[in-house]
PDB file of C-alpha atoms and ligand atoms in Angstrom:
ATOM      1  CA  UNK A   1     108.680 103.812  77.284  1.00  0.00           C
ATOM      2  CA  UNK A   2     106.029 102.220  79.454  1.00  0.00           C
ATOM      3  CA  UNK A   3     103.764 105.107  80.426  1.00  0.00           C
ATOM      4  CA  UNK A   4     100.841 103.223  81.982  1.00  0.00           C
ATOM      5  CA  UNK A   5     101.066  99.647  83.196  1.00  0.00           C
ATOM      6  CA  UNK A   6      98.125  97.325  83.582  1.00  0.00           C
ATOM      7  CA  UNK A   7      96.687  96.116  86.869  1.00  0.00           C
ATOM      8  CA  UNK A   8      93.678  93.976  87.716  1.00  0.00           C
ATOM      9  CA  UNK A   9      90.477  95.902  87.004  1.00  0.00           C
ATOM     10  CA  UNK A  10      88.181  97.007  89.839  1.00  0.00           C
ATOM     11  CA  UNK A  11      85.657  94.510  88.470  1.00  0.00           C
ATOM     12  CA  UNK A  12      88.114  91.628  88.945  1.00  0.00           C
ATOM     13  CA  UNK A  13      89.092  92.897  92.408  1.00  0.00           C
ATOM     14  CA  UNK A  14      85.422  93.121  93.432  1.00  0.00           C
ATOM     15  CA  UNK A  15      84.746  89.585  92.180  1.00  0.00           C
ATOM     16  CA  UNK A  16      87.751  88.378  94.196  1.00  0.00           C
ATOM     17  CA  UNK A  17      86.290  90.016  97.338  1.00  0.00           C
ATOM     18  CA  UNK A  18      82.992  88.194  96.706  1.00  0.00           C
ATOM     19  CA  UNK A  19      84.794  84.916  96.247  1.00  0.00           C
ATOM     20  CA  UNK A  20      86.612  85.290  99.548  1.00  0.00           C
ATOM     21  CA  UNK A  21      83.764  86.790 101.592  1.00  0.00           C
ATOM     22  CA  UNK A  22      80.467  85.364 100.361  1.00  0.00           C
ATOM     23  CA  UNK A  23      78.827  82.981 102.824  1.00  0.00           C
ATOM     24  CA  UNK A  24      79.141  79.295 101.988  1.00  0.00           C
ATOM     25  CA  UNK A  25      76.630  77.941  99.461  1.00  0.00           C
ATOM     26  CA  UNK A  26      75.553  81.413  98.338  1.00  0.00           C
ATOM     27  CA  UNK A  27      73.444  80.928  95.165  1.00  0.00           C
ATOM     28  CA  UNK A  28      75.578  83.410  93.146  1.00  0.00           C
ATOM     29  CA  UNK A  29      78.974  81.892  94.002  1.00  0.00           C
ATOM     30  CA  UNK A  30      79.152  79.671  90.915  1.00  0.00           C
ATOM     31  CA  UNK A  31      78.245  82.477  88.471  1.00  0.00           C
ATOM     32  CA  UNK A  32      80.745  84.761  90.216  1.00  0.00           C
ATOM     33  CA  UNK A  33      83.598  82.264  90.029  1.00  0.00           C
ATOM     34  CA  UNK A  34      82.761  81.639  86.321  1.00  0.00           C
ATOM     35  CA  UNK A  35      82.910  85.356  85.545  1.00  0.00           C
ATOM     36  CA  UNK A  36      86.091  85.766  87.608  1.00  0.00           C
ATOM     37  CA  UNK A  37      87.778  82.813  85.856  1.00  0.00           C
ATOM     38  CA  UNK A  38      87.025  84.262  82.400  1.00  0.00           C
ATOM     39  CA  UNK A  39      88.196  87.742  83.341  1.00  0.00           C
ATOM     40  CA  UNK A  40      91.397  86.499  84.994  1.00  0.00           C
ATOM     41  CA  UNK A  41      92.208  84.446  81.881  1.00  0.00           C
ATOM     42  CA  UNK A  42      91.736  87.620  79.807  1.00  0.00           C
ATOM     43  CA  UNK A  43      93.958  89.602  82.198  1.00  0.00           C
ATOM     44  CA  UNK A  44      96.727  86.972  82.058  1.00  0.00           C
ATOM     45  CA  UNK A  45      96.393  86.855  78.270  1.00  0.00           C
ATOM     46  CA  UNK A  46      96.992  90.616  78.155  1.00  0.00           C
ATOM     47  CA  UNK A  47     100.001  90.262  80.462  1.00  0.00           C
ATOM     48  CA  UNK A  48     101.517  87.493  78.340  1.00  0.00           C
ATOM     49  CA  UNK A  49     101.116  89.674  75.246  1.00  0.00           C
ATOM     50  CA  UNK A  50     103.154  92.426  76.947  1.00  0.00           C
ATOM     51  CA  UNK A  51     106.227  90.214  76.526  1.00  0.00           C
ATOM     52  CA  UNK A  52     106.034  90.663  72.737  1.00  0.00           C
ATOM     53  CA  UNK A  53     105.910  94.445  73.108  1.00  0.00           C
ATOM     54  CA  UNK A  54     109.160  94.682  75.066  1.00  0.00           C
ATOM     55  CA  UNK A  55     111.366  95.446  72.005  1.00  0.00           C
ATOM     56  CA  UNK A  56     109.239  98.525  71.269  1.00  0.00           C
ATOM     57  CA  UNK A  57     109.558 100.055  74.725  1.00  0.00           C
ATOM     58  CA  UNK A  58     113.148 101.026  73.916  1.00  0.00           C
ATOM     59  CA  UNK A  59     112.378 102.041  70.315  1.00  0.00           C
ATOM     60  CA  UNK A  60     110.741 105.380  71.048  1.00  0.00           C
ATOM     61  CA  UNK A  61     107.185 104.084  71.486  1.00  0.00           C
ATOM     62  CA  UNK A  62     105.025 105.233  74.365  1.00  0.00           C
ATOM     63  CA  UNK A  63     103.021 102.246  75.571  1.00  0.00           C
ATOM     64  CA  UNK A  64      99.844 102.600  77.625  1.00  0.00           C
ATOM     65  CA  UNK A  65      97.781  99.675  78.905  1.00  0.00           C
ATOM     66  CA  UNK A  66      94.144  99.597  80.014  1.00  0.00           C
ATOM     67  CA  UNK A  67      92.732 102.948  79.018  1.00  0.00           C
ATOM     68  CA  UNK A  68      89.088 103.911  79.458  1.00  0.00           C
ATOM     69  CA  UNK A  69      88.213 107.244  77.891  1.00  0.00           C
ATOM     70  CA  UNK A  70      85.041 109.288  77.470  1.00  0.00           C
ATOM     71  CA  UNK A  71      83.258 109.133  74.105  1.00  0.00           C
ATOM     72  CA  UNK A  72      80.211 111.429  73.807  1.00  0.00           C
ATOM     73  CA  UNK A  73      77.751 109.849  76.260  1.00  0.00           C
ATOM     74  CA  UNK A  74      79.683 106.678  77.106  1.00  0.00           C
ATOM     75  CA  UNK A  75      83.215 105.308  77.414  1.00  0.00           C
ATOM     76  CA  UNK A  76      85.529 103.232  75.230  1.00  0.00           C
ATOM     77  CA  UNK A  77      88.296 100.935  76.369  1.00  0.00           C
ATOM     78  CA  UNK A  78      91.674 100.167  74.849  1.00  0.00           C
ATOM     79  CA  UNK A  79      93.738  97.180  76.023  1.00  0.00           C
ATOM     80  CA  UNK A  80      97.055  98.544  74.738  1.00  0.00           C
ATOM     81  CA  UNK A  81      97.971 101.736  72.907  1.00  0.00           C
ATOM     82  CA  UNK A  82     101.319 102.278  71.160  1.00  0.00           C
ATOM     83  CA  UNK A  83     102.199 105.841  70.232  1.00  0.00           C
ATOM     84  CA  UNK A  84     105.085 106.645  67.907  1.00  0.00           C
ATOM     85  CA  UNK A  85     106.030 109.917  66.223  1.00  0.00           C
ATOM     86  CA  UNK A  86     104.605 108.588  62.927  1.00  0.00           C
ATOM     87  CA  UNK A  87     101.468 106.590  63.795  1.00  0.00           C
ATOM     88  CA  UNK A  88      99.345 105.174  66.627  1.00  0.00           C
ATOM     89  CA  UNK A  89      98.445 101.504  67.077  1.00  0.00           C
ATOM     90  CA  UNK A  90      95.476 100.136  69.066  1.00  0.00           C
ATOM     91  CA  UNK A  91      95.685  96.520  70.266  1.00  0.00           C
ATOM     92  CA  UNK A  92      92.604  94.577  71.354  1.00  0.00           C
ATOM     93  CA  UNK A  93      93.897  91.469  73.105  1.00  0.00           C
ATOM     94  CA  UNK A  94      91.773  88.327  73.176  1.00  0.00           C
ATOM     95  CA  UNK A  95      92.433  85.190  75.147  1.00  0.00           C
ATOM     96  CA  UNK A  96      90.176  82.598  73.550  1.00  0.00           C
ATOM     97  CA  UNK A  97      90.189  78.827  73.832  1.00  0.00           C
ATOM     98  CA  UNK A  98      88.990  76.727  70.914  1.00  0.00           C
ATOM     99  CA  UNK A  99      88.478  77.616  67.243  1.00  0.00           C
ATOM    100  CA  UNK A 100      87.189  80.977  66.050  1.00  0.00           C
ATOM    101  CA  UNK A 101      85.198  80.957  62.789  1.00  0.00           C
ATOM    102  CA  UNK A 102      84.665  84.220  60.896  1.00  0.00           C
ATOM    103  CA  UNK A 103      81.757  83.217  58.614  1.00  0.00           C
ATOM    104  CA  UNK A 104      80.273  84.728  55.416  1.00  0.00           C
ATOM    105  CA  UNK A 105      77.650  86.640  57.458  1.00  0.00           C
ATOM    106  CA  UNK A 106      80.365  88.416  59.441  1.00  0.00           C
ATOM    107  CA  UNK A 107      79.402  86.373  62.459  1.00  0.00           C
ATOM    108  CA  UNK A 108      82.104  85.088  64.749  1.00  0.00           C
ATOM    109  CA  UNK A 109      81.488  81.644  66.200  1.00  0.00           C
ATOM    110  CA  UNK A 110      83.663  79.974  68.800  1.00  0.00           C
ATOM    111  CA  UNK A 111      83.756  76.176  68.684  1.00  0.00           C
ATOM    112  CA  UNK A 112      85.113  74.418  71.739  1.00  0.00           C
ATOM    113  CA  UNK A 113      86.844  71.056  71.781  1.00  0.00           C
ATOM    114  CA  UNK A 114      83.714  69.470  73.294  1.00  0.00           C
ATOM    115  CA  UNK A 115      81.756  70.431  70.146  1.00  0.00           C
ATOM    116  CA  UNK A 116      79.737  73.276  71.711  1.00  0.00           C
ATOM    117  CA  UNK A 117      79.347  76.511  69.728  1.00  0.00           C
ATOM    118  CA  UNK A 118      78.845  80.071  70.861  1.00  0.00           C
ATOM    119  CA  UNK A 119      78.391  83.402  69.052  1.00  0.00           C
ATOM    120  CA  UNK A 120      81.031  86.047  69.731  1.00  0.00           C
ATOM    121  CA  UNK A 121      81.073  89.806  69.315  1.00  0.00           C
ATOM    122  CA  UNK A 122      83.050  90.420  66.116  1.00  0.00           C
ATOM    123  CA  UNK A 123      86.412  91.790  67.399  1.00  0.00           C
ATOM    124  CA  UNK A 124      87.149  93.373  63.997  1.00  0.00           C
ATOM    125  CA  UNK A 125      84.082  95.626  64.344  1.00  0.00           C
ATOM    126  CA  UNK A 126      85.219  96.316  67.876  1.00  0.00           C
ATOM    127  CA  UNK A 127      88.680  97.585  66.835  1.00  0.00           C
ATOM    128  CA  UNK A 128      87.204  99.593  63.948  1.00  0.00           C
ATOM    129  CA  UNK A 129      84.861 101.292  66.426  1.00  0.00           C
ATOM    130  CA  UNK A 130      87.746 101.935  68.855  1.00  0.00           C
ATOM    131  CA  UNK A 131      89.714 103.527  66.037  1.00  0.00           C
ATOM    132  CA  UNK A 132      86.917 105.946  65.177  1.00  0.00           C
ATOM    133  CA  UNK A 133      86.319 106.719  68.884  1.00  0.00           C
ATOM    134  CA  UNK A 134      90.024 107.424  69.396  1.00  0.00           C
ATOM    135  CA  UNK A 135      90.082 109.610  66.255  1.00  0.00           C
ATOM    136  CA  UNK A 136      87.221 111.684  67.723  1.00  0.00           C
ATOM    137  CA  UNK A 137      88.902 111.834  71.116  1.00  0.00           C
ATOM    138  CA  UNK A 138      92.188 113.069  69.593  1.00  0.00           C
ATOM    139  CA  UNK A 139      90.465 115.743  67.544  1.00  0.00           C
ATOM    140  CA  UNK A 140      88.390 116.880  70.578  1.00  0.00           C
ATOM    141  CA  UNK A 141      91.676 117.228  72.469  1.00  0.00           C
ATOM    142  CA  UNK A 142      93.353 119.130  69.608  1.00  0.00           C
ATOM    143  CA  UNK A 143      96.018 116.508  68.975  1.00  0.00           C
ATOM    144  CA  UNK A 144      97.601 116.921  65.501  1.00  0.00           C
ATOM    145  CA  UNK A 145      96.345 114.452  62.854  1.00  0.00           C
ATOM    146  CA  UNK A 146      98.166 111.132  62.939  1.00  0.00           C
ATOM    147  CA  UNK A 147      97.407 107.785  61.223  1.00  0.00           C
ATOM    148  CA  UNK A 148      95.784 105.201  63.529  1.00  0.00           C
ATOM    149  CA  UNK A 149      95.939 101.426  63.012  1.00  0.00           C
ATOM    150  CA  UNK A 150      94.308  98.704  65.033  1.00  0.00           C
ATOM    151  CA  UNK A 151      94.836  94.984  65.493  1.00  0.00           C
ATOM    152  CA  UNK A 152      93.060  92.121  67.230  1.00  0.00           C
ATOM    153  CA  UNK A 153      95.764  90.081  68.968  1.00  0.00           C
ATOM    154  CA  UNK A 154      95.133  86.468  69.916  1.00  0.00           C
ATOM    155  CA  UNK A 155      97.209  85.896  73.050  1.00  0.00           C
ATOM    156  CA  UNK A 156      96.448  82.195  73.396  1.00  0.00           C
ATOM    157  CA  UNK A 157      98.816  80.400  70.974  1.00  0.00           C
ATOM    158  CA  UNK A 158      96.334  77.522  70.736  1.00  0.00           C
ATOM    159  CA  UNK A 159      93.456  79.607  69.343  1.00  0.00           C
ATOM    160  CA  UNK A 160      92.718  78.486  65.777  1.00  0.00           C
ATOM    161  CA  UNK A 161      91.364  81.123  63.399  1.00  0.00           C
ATOM    162  CA  UNK A 162      89.244  79.985  60.465  1.00  0.00           C
ATOM    163  CA  UNK A 163      87.800  82.240  57.806  1.00  0.00           C
ATOM    164  CA  UNK A 164      86.884  82.316  54.119  1.00  0.00           C
ATOM    165  CA  UNK A 165      89.638  83.562  51.750  1.00  0.00           C
ATOM    166  CA  UNK A 166      87.285  86.402  50.762  1.00  0.00           C
ATOM    167  CA  UNK A 167      87.452  87.701  54.325  1.00  0.00           C
ATOM    168  CA  UNK A 168      90.299  90.158  53.763  1.00  0.00           C
ATOM    169  CA  UNK A 169      89.505  91.915  57.047  1.00  0.00           C
ATOM    170  CA  UNK A 170      90.625  88.871  59.036  1.00  0.00           C
ATOM    171  CA  UNK A 171      94.046  88.898  57.355  1.00  0.00           C
ATOM    172  CA  UNK A 172      94.349  92.633  57.839  1.00  0.00           C
ATOM    173  CA  UNK A 173      93.167  92.913  61.440  1.00  0.00           C
ATOM    174  CA  UNK A 174      93.780  89.617  63.257  1.00  0.00           C
ATOM    175  CA  UNK A 175      97.123  88.257  64.407  1.00  0.00           C
ATOM    176  CA  UNK A 176      98.682  86.079  67.103  1.00  0.00           C
ATOM    177  CA  UNK A 177     101.026  87.589  69.735  1.00  0.00           C
ATOM    178  CA  UNK A 178     104.281  86.122  68.296  1.00  0.00           C
ATOM    179  CA  UNK A 179     103.636  87.823  64.902  1.00  0.00           C
ATOM    180  CA  UNK A 180     103.001  91.229  66.441  1.00  0.00           C
ATOM    181  CA  UNK A 181     106.592  92.351  65.887  1.00  0.00           C
ATOM    182  CA  UNK A 182     106.394  91.673  62.119  1.00  0.00           C
ATOM    183  CA  UNK A 183     103.027  93.443  61.869  1.00  0.00           C
ATOM    184  CA  UNK A 184     104.456  96.504  63.635  1.00  0.00           C
ATOM    185  CA  UNK A 185     107.457  96.542  61.275  1.00  0.00           C
ATOM    186  CA  UNK A 186     105.022  96.744  58.332  1.00  0.00           C
ATOM    187  CA  UNK A 187     103.308  99.773  59.903  1.00  0.00           C
ATOM    188  CA  UNK A 188     106.717 101.378  60.458  1.00  0.00           C
ATOM    189  CA  UNK A 189     107.568 101.001  56.752  1.00  0.00           C
ATOM    190  CA  UNK A 190     104.162 102.438  55.754  1.00  0.00           C
ATOM    191  CA  UNK A 191     104.708 105.669  57.673  1.00  0.00           C
ATOM    192  CA  UNK A 192     107.907 107.640  57.183  1.00  0.00           C
ATOM    193  CA  UNK A 193     106.597 111.128  57.953  1.00  0.00           C
ATOM    194  CA  UNK A 194     106.824 112.433  61.496  1.00  0.00           C
ATOM    195  CA  UNK A 195     103.412 113.651  62.702  1.00  0.00           C
ATOM    196  CA  UNK A 196     104.124 114.202  66.395  1.00  0.00           C
ATOM    197  CA  UNK A 197     107.269 115.450  68.090  1.00  0.00           C
ATOM    198  CA  UNK A 198     108.621 113.603  71.128  1.00  0.00           C
ATOM    199  CA  UNK A 199     107.397 116.497  73.268  1.00  0.00           C
ATOM    200  CA  UNK A 200     103.895 116.159  71.792  1.00  0.00           C
ATOM    201  CA  UNK A 201     103.914 112.401  72.543  1.00  0.00           C
ATOM    202  CA  UNK A 202     104.817 113.104  76.185  1.00  0.00           C
ATOM    203  CA  UNK A 203     102.024 115.678  76.399  1.00  0.00           C
ATOM    204  CA  UNK A 204      99.513 113.292  74.769  1.00  0.00           C
ATOM    205  CA  UNK A 205     100.540 110.398  77.064  1.00  0.00           C
ATOM    206  CA  UNK A 206     100.025 112.547  80.156  1.00  0.00           C
ATOM    207  CA  UNK A 207      96.628 113.662  78.876  1.00  0.00           C
ATOM    208  CA  UNK A 208      95.540 110.051  78.247  1.00  0.00           C
ATOM    209  CA  UNK A 209      96.588 109.010  81.776  1.00  0.00           C
ATOM    210  CA  UNK A 210      94.785 112.021  83.272  1.00  0.00           C
ATOM    211  CA  UNK A 211      91.567 111.349  81.376  1.00  0.00           C
ATOM    212  CA  UNK A 212      91.569 107.608  82.062  1.00  0.00           C
ATOM    213  CA  UNK A 213      88.424 106.794  84.083  1.00  0.00           C
ATOM    214  CA  UNK A 214      88.479 103.297  85.598  1.00  0.00           C
ATOM    215  CA  UNK A 215      85.230 101.352  85.367  1.00  0.00           C
ATOM    216  CA  UNK A 216      83.687 100.971  88.823  1.00  0.00           C
ATOM    217  CA  UNK A 217      80.573  98.788  88.421  1.00  0.00           C
ATOM    218  CA  UNK A 218      78.055  98.226  91.240  1.00  0.00           C
ATOM    219  CA  UNK A 219      78.409  94.458  91.528  1.00  0.00           C
ATOM    220  CA  UNK A 220      76.484  94.195  94.839  1.00  0.00           C
ATOM    221  CA  UNK A 221      73.440  95.363  92.895  1.00  0.00           C
ATOM    222  CA  UNK A 222      74.210  93.303  89.803  1.00  0.00           C
ATOM    223  CA  UNK A 223      74.538  90.060  91.809  1.00  0.00           C
ATOM    224  CA  UNK A 224      71.851  91.076  94.348  1.00  0.00           C
ATOM    225  CA  UNK A 225      74.211  90.591  97.258  1.00  0.00           C
ATOM    226  CA  UNK A 226      73.115  91.909 100.652  1.00  0.00           C
ATOM    227  CA  UNK A 227      75.207  92.851 103.661  1.00  0.00           C
ATOM    228  CA  UNK A 228      74.160  89.663 105.485  1.00  0.00           C
ATOM    229  CA  UNK A 229      75.734  87.589 102.660  1.00  0.00           C
ATOM    230  CA  UNK A 230      79.212  89.001 103.356  1.00  0.00           C
ATOM    231  CA  UNK A 231      81.575  87.464 105.924  1.00  0.00           C
ATOM    232  CA  UNK A 232      83.210  90.171 108.026  1.00  0.00           C
ATOM    233  CA  UNK A 233      86.631  90.207 109.657  1.00  0.00           C
ATOM    234  CA  UNK A 234      90.287  90.652 108.775  1.00  0.00           C
ATOM    235  CA  UNK A 235      91.610  87.975 106.399  1.00  0.00           C
ATOM    236  CA  UNK A 236      95.060  86.383 106.361  1.00  0.00           C
ATOM    237  CA  UNK A 237      96.886  87.346 103.172  1.00  0.00           C
ATOM    238  CA  UNK A 238      98.922  84.127 103.302  1.00  0.00           C
ATOM    239  CA  UNK A 239      96.256  81.422 103.818  1.00  0.00           C
ATOM    240  CA  UNK A 240      93.022  83.504 103.431  1.00  0.00           C
ATOM    241  CA  UNK A 241      91.735  82.359 106.822  1.00  0.00           C
ATOM    242  CA  UNK A 242      89.128  84.632 108.428  1.00  0.00           C
ATOM    243  CA  UNK A 243      88.861  86.161 110.974  1.00  0.00           C
ATOM    244  CA  UNK A 244      92.408  86.944 112.003  1.00  0.00           C
ATOM    245  CA  UNK A 245      92.547  88.245 115.600  1.00  0.00           C
ATOM    246  CA  UNK A 246      94.362  91.283 116.987  1.00  0.00           C
ATOM    247  CA  UNK A 247      96.568  90.846 120.053  1.00  0.00           C
ATOM    248  CA  UNK A 248      98.591  93.720 121.526  1.00  0.00           C
ATOM    249  CA  UNK A 249      98.547  95.698 118.291  1.00  0.00           C
ATOM    250  CA  UNK A 250      99.478  92.754 116.022  1.00  0.00           C
ATOM    251  CA  UNK A 251      97.229  90.628 113.845  1.00  0.00           C
ATOM    252  CA  UNK A 252      97.707  86.913 114.343  1.00  0.00           C
ATOM    253  CA  UNK A 253      96.406  84.101 112.101  1.00  0.00           C
ATOM    254  CA  UNK A 254      95.490  81.038 114.169  1.00  0.00           C
ATOM    255  CA  UNK A 255      95.628  78.800 111.085  1.00  0.00           C
ATOM    256  CA  UNK A 256      99.062  79.530 109.575  1.00  0.00           C
ATOM    257  CA  UNK A 257     100.596  81.567 112.446  1.00  0.00           C
ATOM    258  CA  UNK A 258     101.224  84.637 110.254  1.00  0.00           C
ATOM    259  CA  UNK A 259     101.855  87.743 112.356  1.00  0.00           C
ATOM    260  CA  UNK A 260     101.541  91.230 110.894  1.00  0.00           C
ATOM    261  CA  UNK A 261     100.908  94.772 112.101  1.00  0.00           C
ATOM    262  CA  UNK A 262      99.185  95.756 108.845  1.00  0.00           C
ATOM    263  CA  UNK A 263      96.677  93.024 107.979  1.00  0.00           C
ATOM    264  CA  UNK A 264      93.805  95.517 108.401  1.00  0.00           C
ATOM    265  CA  UNK A 265      94.949  97.306 105.225  1.00  0.00           C
ATOM    266  CA  UNK A 266      93.862  94.658 102.638  1.00  0.00           C
ATOM    267  CA  UNK A 267      90.610  94.193 104.571  1.00  0.00           C
ATOM    268  CA  UNK A 268      89.906  97.933 104.414  1.00  0.00           C
ATOM    269  CA  UNK A 269      90.571  97.657 100.658  1.00  0.00           C
ATOM    270  CA  UNK A 270      87.823  94.999 100.596  1.00  0.00           C
ATOM    271  CA  UNK A 271      85.520  97.398 102.440  1.00  0.00           C
ATOM    272  CA  UNK A 272      86.187 100.169  99.892  1.00  0.00           C
ATOM    273  CA  UNK A 273      85.529  97.757  97.001  1.00  0.00           C
ATOM    274  CA  UNK A 274      82.268  96.575  98.574  1.00  0.00           C
ATOM    275  CA  UNK A 275      80.738  99.672 100.105  1.00  0.00           C
ATOM    276  CA  UNK A 276      82.696 102.698  98.867  1.00  0.00           C
ATOM    277  CA  UNK A 277      85.527 104.771 100.239  1.00  0.00           C
ATOM    278  CA  UNK A 278      83.782 106.586 103.108  1.00  0.00           C
ATOM    279  CA  UNK A 279      83.881 104.793 106.484  1.00  0.00           C
ATOM    280  CA  UNK A 280      83.017 105.662 110.109  1.00  0.00           C
ATOM    281  CA  UNK A 281      84.691 104.313 113.239  1.00  0.00           C
ATOM    282  CA  UNK A 282      81.595 102.170 113.988  1.00  0.00           C
ATOM    283  CA  UNK A 283      81.555 100.684 110.468  1.00  0.00           C
ATOM    284  CA  UNK A 284      85.280  99.903 110.716  1.00  0.00           C
ATOM    285  CA  UNK A 285      84.818  98.163 114.106  1.00  0.00           C
ATOM    286  CA  UNK A 286      82.016  96.096 112.601  1.00  0.00           C
ATOM    287  CA  UNK A 287      83.854  95.122 109.393  1.00  0.00           C
ATOM    288  CA  UNK A 288      87.255  94.493 111.019  1.00  0.00           C
ATOM    289  CA  UNK A 289      85.456  92.728 113.918  1.00  0.00           C
ATOM    290  CA  UNK A 290      87.207  94.700 116.630  1.00  0.00           C
ATOM    291  CA  UNK A 291      85.443  95.512 119.885  1.00  0.00           C
ATOM    292  CA  UNK A 292      87.165  98.766 120.838  1.00  0.00           C
ATOM    293  CA  UNK A 293      86.556 102.043 119.008  1.00  0.00           C
ATOM    294  CA  UNK A 294      89.902 103.256 120.388  1.00  0.00           C
ATOM    295  CA  UNK A 295      91.694 100.519 118.396  1.00  0.00           C
ATOM    296  CA  UNK A 296      89.892 101.666 115.238  1.00  0.00           C
ATOM    297  CA  UNK A 297      90.879 105.281 115.982  1.00  0.00           C
ATOM    298  CA  UNK A 298      94.522 104.183 116.410  1.00  0.00           C
ATOM    299  CA  UNK A 299      94.377 102.285 113.115  1.00  0.00           C
ATOM    300  CA  UNK A 300      92.932 105.284 111.265  1.00  0.00           C
ATOM    301  CA  UNK A 301      95.456 107.713 112.727  1.00  0.00           C
ATOM    302  CA  UNK A 302      98.332 105.366 111.805  1.00  0.00           C
ATOM    303  CA  UNK A 303      97.009 105.375 108.221  1.00  0.00           C
ATOM    304  CA  UNK A 304      96.965 109.191 108.116  1.00  0.00           C
ATOM    305  CA  UNK A 305      93.594 109.165 106.365  1.00  0.00           C
ATOM    306  CA  UNK A 306      91.793 112.369 105.469  1.00  0.00           C
ATOM    307  CA  UNK A 307      88.447 112.791 107.269  1.00  0.00           C
ATOM    308  CA  UNK A 308      85.428 115.023 107.631  1.00  0.00           C
ATOM    309  CA  UNK A 309      83.329 115.674 110.747  1.00  0.00           C
ATOM    310  CA  UNK A 310      84.178 115.077 114.382  1.00  0.00           C
ATOM    311  CA  UNK A 311      83.309 112.712 117.236  1.00  0.00           C
ATOM    312  CA  UNK A 312      80.966 109.875 116.318  1.00  0.00           C
ATOM    313  CA  UNK A 313      80.003 111.625 113.078  1.00  0.00           C
ATOM    314  CA  UNK A 314      83.573 111.560 111.733  1.00  0.00           C
ATOM    315  CA  UNK A 315      83.969 109.796 108.369  1.00  0.00           C
ATOM    316  CA  UNK A 316      87.351 108.711 107.053  1.00  0.00           C
ATOM    317  CA  UNK A 317      88.227 108.632 103.382  1.00  0.00           C
ATOM    318  CA  UNK A 318      89.751 105.357 102.180  1.00  0.00           C
ATOM    319  CA  UNK A 319      91.335 104.923  98.743  1.00  0.00           C
ATOM    320  CA  UNK A 320      90.145 102.440  96.127  1.00  0.00           C
ATOM    321  CA  UNK A 321      92.916  99.898  95.462  1.00  0.00           C
ATOM    322  CA  UNK A 322      93.680 100.789  91.836  1.00  0.00           C
TER     323      UNK A 322
HETATM  324 ZN1   ZN B   1      96.940  82.420 107.711  1.00  0.00          ZN
END
């Protein structure tokens, strides 16, 4: 059963807002589009791996994607978690282009087709650390003991893995998406004893979803972006033109002629991603580029948003698009 699906992370969504709203020729645009490109490739790699997990959704596994859980004084992230009655499997999904060398010093070096080389964090250490963090988390939450396995899954079929024959860890921990099914069958044969009941799995899945804390990084600070660098106004969700104008209660795009009553909603999502979820009428007028505070009041009341305060001091509570 699919318990928790994956969606684009807040980090990706924030980078997308920057890409659409940063003023032309902003010095950080290139770095931002590089980071966004890499992260989107990773996200699509994870999605393409989901295809190979489909047979297990109907085989009694609980599948949870994109978990971020507390570990002592920090957090740990899991791309995909499979829970069965007999064991748990952690998947770390990597979308990598080029050749990955696991060398005799336990370094991981990525060689690209153009001959350039780059050191990589060793994903085997990463999954071993995730396993021990999950073990601690389960024992802190009084979940009965259950064996935990972990795998690094290469979701790009063109990634070439090279390692020395003495590197048994690579054989044990690294696989490509199409071989995932066979690897899972081996784990199934290894564990015949039931450690969790179906009821306990449901309880554990709910607990994991409840304790999941999405990462919400301050990217304005990280990229030193100021308010004057951001283009304001409602954007067209079809052609991305900005600003779309409001006429008689309907938004109208002068570039592609899209008409919609609700185009302010994705723009208010942008606001929440940039500046946080609390917004006043004045701030909304400024960001949506509308001249009448009565229009903003109408928009807020149509959204049924919770608020605190009254009159000009009233602040509405938006939701982060998760
Ligand atoms: Zn348009």
